[in-house]
Amino acid sequence: MISFALSNYMENILRPYLCNRDSECGSGLYCSPLEMKCVCRRRTTSGKYCAIPFQYNGVTYNCCSSVKHHRLWCSLDPIYASRWENC
């Protein structure tokens, strides 16, 4: 009974968040081999890496955002410090 419950938990609860390769993740995401989950790894239009996750106005963003901007953008610092670029 415990084995079935654990198997069910793994398959239905954890599996959607786990990955083994990039192709299991969506566009703009890659599979982090250490965490075995899909994470955002984006570059800016000038080729710099975004600081993902980053915090802006007390909110944590796990990928590029369009908050208060007409295009997707990201912070270059883990805690926004006025350094940002378009994604």
mmCIF file of C-alpha atoms in Angstrom, residues 2-80:
data_model
loop_
_atom_site.group_PDB
_atom_site.id
_atom_site.type_symbol
_atom_site.label_atom_id
_atom_site.label_comp_id
_atom_site.label_asym_id
_atom_site.label_seq_id
_atom_site.Cartn_x
_atom_site.Cartn_y
_atom_site.Cartn_z
ATOM 1 C CA ILE A 2 2.798 2.445 0.879
ATOM 2 C CA SER A 3 4.651 1.529 -2.306
ATOM 3 C CA PHE A 4 1.570 2.341 -4.422
ATOM 4 C CA ALA A 5 1.005 5.642 -2.596
ATOM 5 C CA LEU A 6 4.638 6.667 -3.075
ATOM 6 C CA SER A 7 4.574 5.657 -6.731
ATOM 7 C CA ASN A 8 1.343 7.602 -7.280
ATOM 8 C CA TYR A 9 2.829 10.654 -5.540
ATOM 9 C CA MET A 10 5.977 10.518 -7.669
ATOM 10 C CA GLU A 11 4.069 10.137 -10.924
ATOM 11 C CA ASN A 12 1.285 12.669 -10.366
ATOM 12 C CA ILE A 13 2.807 15.267 -8.070
ATOM 13 C CA LEU A 14 6.557 15.383 -8.653
ATOM 14 C CA ARG A 15 6.936 14.318 -12.291
ATOM 15 C CA PRO A 16 5.527 17.485 -13.881
ATOM 16 C CA TYR A 17 8.316 19.453 -12.183
ATOM 17 C CA LEU A 18 11.175 17.058 -12.881
ATOM 18 C CA CYS A 19 13.236 16.728 -16.051
ATOM 19 C CA ASN A 20 16.189 14.800 -17.418
ATOM 20 C CA ARG A 21 16.933 16.811 -20.566
ATOM 21 C CA ASP A 22 16.220 20.210 -22.097
ATOM 22 C CA SER A 23 13.692 18.836 -24.583
ATOM 23 C CA GLU A 24 11.327 18.125 -21.671
ATOM 24 C CA CYS A 25 11.190 21.836 -20.858
ATOM 25 C CA GLY A 26 9.392 24.654 -22.669
ATOM 26 C CA SER A 27 10.815 27.414 -24.816
ATOM 27 C CA GLY A 28 13.384 29.550 -23.022
ATOM 28 C CA LEU A 29 13.889 26.931 -20.336
ATOM 29 C CA TYR A 30 16.605 24.388 -19.747
ATOM 30 C CA CYS A 31 16.892 21.369 -17.513
ATOM 31 C CA SER A 32 19.129 22.040 -14.520
ATOM 32 C CA PRO A 33 21.065 18.805 -13.997
ATOM 33 C CA LEU A 34 21.670 19.493 -10.300
ATOM 34 C CA GLU A 35 18.062 20.338 -9.487
ATOM 35 C CA MET A 36 16.485 18.020 -12.099
ATOM 36 C CA LYS A 37 13.871 20.673 -12.855
ATOM 37 C CA CYS A 38 13.133 23.108 -15.644
ATOM 38 C CA VAL A 39 14.561 26.565 -15.011
ATOM 39 C CA CYS A 40 14.737 29.735 -17.025
ATOM 40 C CA ARG A 41 18.056 30.622 -18.577
ATOM 41 C CA ARG A 42 17.591 33.613 -20.792
ATOM 42 C CA ARG A 43 19.966 36.004 -22.467
ATOM 43 C CA THR A 44 19.334 39.634 -23.152
ATOM 44 C CA THR A 45 19.219 41.022 -26.677
ATOM 45 C CA SER A 46 22.883 42.013 -26.218
ATOM 46 C CA GLY A 47 23.846 38.468 -25.130
ATOM 47 C CA LYS A 48 24.197 38.953 -21.362
ATOM 48 C CA TYR A 49 22.677 36.368 -19.021
ATOM 49 C CA CYS A 50 19.672 37.398 -16.971
ATOM 50 C CA ALA A 51 19.930 36.999 -13.205
ATOM 51 C CA ILE A 52 17.230 34.348 -12.824
ATOM 52 C CA PRO A 53 15.520 34.310 -10.449
ATOM 53 C CA PHE A 54 15.533 38.032 -9.734
ATOM 54 C CA GLN A 55 13.594 40.165 -7.303
ATOM 55 C CA TYR A 56 11.885 43.367 -8.434
ATOM 56 C CA ASN A 57 9.770 45.486 -6.081
ATOM 57 C CA GLY A 58 9.562 42.619 -3.597
ATOM 58 C CA VAL A 59 8.347 40.070 -6.171
ATOM 59 C CA THR A 60 10.507 37.164 -7.336
ATOM 60 C CA TYR A 61 10.507 36.480 -11.083
ATOM 61 C CA ASN A 62 11.626 33.107 -12.438
ATOM 62 C CA CYS A 63 11.890 34.244 -16.031
ATOM 63 C CA CYS A 64 11.695 37.433 -18.088
ATOM 64 C CA SER A 65 8.844 39.804 -17.270
ATOM 65 C CA SER A 66 6.890 42.541 -19.012
ATOM 66 C CA VAL A 67 5.978 44.307 -15.754
ATOM 67 C CA LYS A 68 6.135 48.100 -16.255
ATOM 68 C CA HIS A 69 7.645 47.681 -19.722
ATOM 69 C CA HIS A 70 6.332 47.067 -23.230
ATOM 70 C CA ARG A 71 8.748 44.170 -23.893
ATOM 71 C CA LEU A 72 10.071 41.231 -21.950
ATOM 72 C CA TRP A 73 12.981 42.266 -19.764
ATOM 73 C CA CYS A 74 15.124 40.901 -16.952
ATOM 74 C CA SER A 75 17.367 42.171 -14.205
ATOM 75 C CA LEU A 76 21.101 41.684 -14.486
ATOM 76 C CA ASP A 77 21.307 41.484 -10.687
ATOM 77 C CA PRO A 78 19.568 38.970 -8.357
ATOM 78 C CA ILE A 79 17.953 41.915 -6.568
ATOM 79 C CA TYR A 80 17.031 44.603 -9.083
#
